[in-house]
Coordinates of C-alpha atoms in Angstrom, one line a residue:
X1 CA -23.4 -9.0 -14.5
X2 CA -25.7 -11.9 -15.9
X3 CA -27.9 -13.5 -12.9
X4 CA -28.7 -16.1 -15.0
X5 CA -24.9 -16.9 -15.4
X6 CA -24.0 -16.0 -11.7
X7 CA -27.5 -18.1 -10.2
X8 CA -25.7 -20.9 -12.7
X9 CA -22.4 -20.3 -11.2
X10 CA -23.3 -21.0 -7.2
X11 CA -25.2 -23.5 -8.2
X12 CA -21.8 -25.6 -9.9
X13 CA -20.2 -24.2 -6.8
X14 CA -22.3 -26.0 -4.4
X15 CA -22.3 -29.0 -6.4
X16 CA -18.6 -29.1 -6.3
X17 CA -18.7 -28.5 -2.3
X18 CA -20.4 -31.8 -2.5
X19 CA -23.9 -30.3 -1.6
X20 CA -27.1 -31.1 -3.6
X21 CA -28.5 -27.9 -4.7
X22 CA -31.7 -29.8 -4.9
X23 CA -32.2 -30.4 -1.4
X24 CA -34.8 -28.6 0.7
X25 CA -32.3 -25.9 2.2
X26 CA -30.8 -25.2 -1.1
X27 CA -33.3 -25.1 -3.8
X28 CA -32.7 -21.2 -3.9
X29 CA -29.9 -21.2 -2.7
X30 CA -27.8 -20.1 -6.2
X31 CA -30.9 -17.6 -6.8
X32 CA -30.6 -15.6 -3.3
X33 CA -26.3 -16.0 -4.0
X34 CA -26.1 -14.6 -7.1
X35 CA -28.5 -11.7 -5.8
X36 CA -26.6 -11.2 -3.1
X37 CA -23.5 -11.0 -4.9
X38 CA -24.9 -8.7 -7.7
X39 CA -26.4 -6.2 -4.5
X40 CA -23.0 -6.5 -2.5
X41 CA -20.7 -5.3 -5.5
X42 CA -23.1 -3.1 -7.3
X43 CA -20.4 -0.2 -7.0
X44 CA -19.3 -1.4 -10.8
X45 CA -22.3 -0.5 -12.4
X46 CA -22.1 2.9 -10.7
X47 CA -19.9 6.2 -11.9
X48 CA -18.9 9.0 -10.0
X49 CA -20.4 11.6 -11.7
X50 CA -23.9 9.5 -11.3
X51 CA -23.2 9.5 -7.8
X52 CA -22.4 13.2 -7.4
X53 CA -25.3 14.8 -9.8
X54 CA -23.9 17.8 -9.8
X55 CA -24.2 18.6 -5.8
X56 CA -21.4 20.9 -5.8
X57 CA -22.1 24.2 -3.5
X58 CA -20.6 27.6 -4.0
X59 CA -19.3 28.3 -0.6
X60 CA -16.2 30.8 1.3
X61 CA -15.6 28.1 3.7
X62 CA -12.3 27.4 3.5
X63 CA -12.1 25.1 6.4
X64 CA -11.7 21.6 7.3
X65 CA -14.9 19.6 6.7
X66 CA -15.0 16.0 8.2
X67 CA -17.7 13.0 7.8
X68 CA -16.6 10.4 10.6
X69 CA -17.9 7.1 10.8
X70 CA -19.4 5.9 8.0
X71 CA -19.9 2.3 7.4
X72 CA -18.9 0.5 5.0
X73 CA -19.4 -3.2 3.8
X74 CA -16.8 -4.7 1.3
X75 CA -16.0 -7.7 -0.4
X76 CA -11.9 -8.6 -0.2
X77 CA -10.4 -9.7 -3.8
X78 CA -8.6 -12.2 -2.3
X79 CA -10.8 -14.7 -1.0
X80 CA -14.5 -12.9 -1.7
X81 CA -15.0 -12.4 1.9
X82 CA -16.2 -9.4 4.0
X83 CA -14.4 -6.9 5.3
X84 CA -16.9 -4.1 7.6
X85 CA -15.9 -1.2 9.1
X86 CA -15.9 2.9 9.2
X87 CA -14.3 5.6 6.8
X88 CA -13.3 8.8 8.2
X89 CA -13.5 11.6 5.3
X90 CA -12.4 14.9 5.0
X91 CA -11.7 17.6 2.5
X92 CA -10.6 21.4 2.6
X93 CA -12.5 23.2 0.1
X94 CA -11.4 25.9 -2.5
X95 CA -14.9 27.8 -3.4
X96 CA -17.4 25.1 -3.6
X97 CA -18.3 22.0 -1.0
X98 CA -19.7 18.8 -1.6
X99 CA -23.4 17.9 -1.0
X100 CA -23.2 15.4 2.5
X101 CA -24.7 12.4 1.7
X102 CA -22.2 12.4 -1.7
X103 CA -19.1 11.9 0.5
X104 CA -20.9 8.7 1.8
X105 CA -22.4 7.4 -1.3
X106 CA -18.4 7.7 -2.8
X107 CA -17.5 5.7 -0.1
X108 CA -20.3 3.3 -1.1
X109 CA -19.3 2.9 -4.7
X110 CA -15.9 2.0 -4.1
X111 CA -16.9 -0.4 -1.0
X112 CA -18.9 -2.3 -3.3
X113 CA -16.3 -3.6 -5.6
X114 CA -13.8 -6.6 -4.8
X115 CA -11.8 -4.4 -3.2
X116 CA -8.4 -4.5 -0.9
X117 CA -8.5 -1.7 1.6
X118 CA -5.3 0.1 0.6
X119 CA -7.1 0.6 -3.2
X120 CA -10.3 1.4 -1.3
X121 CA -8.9 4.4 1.0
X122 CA -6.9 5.9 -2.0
X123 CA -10.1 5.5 -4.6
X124 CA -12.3 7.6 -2.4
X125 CA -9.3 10.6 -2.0
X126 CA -8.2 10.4 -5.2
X127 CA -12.6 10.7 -6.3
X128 CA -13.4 13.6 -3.3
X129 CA -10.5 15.0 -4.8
X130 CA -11.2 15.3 -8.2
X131 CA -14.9 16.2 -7.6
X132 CA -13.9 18.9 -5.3
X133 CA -10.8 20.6 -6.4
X134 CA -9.8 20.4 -2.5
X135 CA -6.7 22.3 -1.5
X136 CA -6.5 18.5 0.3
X137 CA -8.0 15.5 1.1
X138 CA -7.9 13.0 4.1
X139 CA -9.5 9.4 4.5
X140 CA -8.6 6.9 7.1
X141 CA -10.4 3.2 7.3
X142 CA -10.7 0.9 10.1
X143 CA -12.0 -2.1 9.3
X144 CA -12.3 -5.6 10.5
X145 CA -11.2 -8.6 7.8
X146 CA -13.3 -11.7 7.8
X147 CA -10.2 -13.0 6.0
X148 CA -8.0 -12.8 9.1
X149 CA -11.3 -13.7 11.6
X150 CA -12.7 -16.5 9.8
X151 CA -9.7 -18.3 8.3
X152 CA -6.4 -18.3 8.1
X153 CA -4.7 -16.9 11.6
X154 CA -8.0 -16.5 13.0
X155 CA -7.1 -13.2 14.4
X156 CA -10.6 -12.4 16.3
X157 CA -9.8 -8.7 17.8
X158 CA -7.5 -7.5 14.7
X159 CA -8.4 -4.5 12.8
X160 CA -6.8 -2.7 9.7
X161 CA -6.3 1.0 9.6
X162 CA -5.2 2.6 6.3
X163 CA -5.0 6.2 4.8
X164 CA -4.5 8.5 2.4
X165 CA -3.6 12.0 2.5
X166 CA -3.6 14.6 -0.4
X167 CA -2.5 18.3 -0.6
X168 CA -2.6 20.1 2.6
X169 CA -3.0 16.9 4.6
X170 CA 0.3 16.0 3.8
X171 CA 2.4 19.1 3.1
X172 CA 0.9 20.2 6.6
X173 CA 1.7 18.1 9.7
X174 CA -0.8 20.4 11.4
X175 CA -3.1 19.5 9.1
X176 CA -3.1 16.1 9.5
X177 CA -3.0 16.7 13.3
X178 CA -5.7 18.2 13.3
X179 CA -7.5 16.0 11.3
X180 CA -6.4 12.9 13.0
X181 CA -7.2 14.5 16.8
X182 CA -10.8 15.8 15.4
X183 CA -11.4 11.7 14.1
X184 CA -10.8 10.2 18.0
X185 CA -13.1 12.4 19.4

């Protein structure tokens, strides 16, 4: 991701908008831009064994283990707008757990790509997953779509909830149950 070629980009962009990206407000305007955009979809330049470093636990818990609530701050494919809300993660470990803050900084990677939030929900199973050797995995995001909110229907209050669940959280309905009561609490 050049920043010269991005900073070169924005500033065409504004020019085509009809704007004079040599005005007062905008002299750094394509700068700041193509920073921004290189910070808000720095997930490519990440991998997930980066992300992970090896903070895999031996453990005999063989128990559901949830992270609730994390943020998250994407970018939507479709028209490079935001979309912000929460991810709701859980796994059931087989012999080894996964260090905390890596469950969020998954999250993270995947968030920060052009994303759609179906591909978003099943990239973090499918990665907690992999990492873990769970007998299952659960995510469920909520999220608000600037797409709907800004243009569009202008749908102020509407949310999107999607989810994915692997193994046990969708051989077992109890499973799931359980997961989904434990994530409205």
């Amino acid at each position: 991701m050049s920043l010269e070629n991005l900073t070169r980009n924005y500033h065409e962009i504004l020019e085509n908008l009809g704007e004079n990206p040599q005005r007062e407000g905008l002299t750094g305007t394509p700068l700041r831009a193509a920073k921004a955009m290189q910070f808000l979809c720095h997930g490519y330049q990440q991998s997930l064994e980066e992300i992970v470093n090896g903070a895999l636990f031996e453990s005999d818990n063989d128990e559901m283990v949830i992270v609730k609530d994390i943020e998250l701050y994407s970018l939507c494919e479709h028209h490079l707008l935001p979309f912000i809300g929460k991810a709701h993660v859980a796994y059931i470990p087989t012999g080894k757990v996964i260090g905390l803050s890596k469950v969020a900084r998954i999250v993270d990677m995947f968030a920060r790509r052009l994303q759609i939030q179906e591909n978003l929900t099943r990239q973090i199973a499918e990665a907690l997953q992999s990492v873990t050797n769970a007998k299952g995995v659960a995510v469920v995001i909520e999220a608000k779509h600037m797409c709907m909110m800004m243009r569009g229907v202008e749908k102020q209050n509407s949310s999107m909830h999607s989810s994915v669940m692997l193994g046990a959280f969708r051989d077992s309905v109890n499973t799931r149950q359980e997961f989904l009561q434990l994530i409205r609490n």
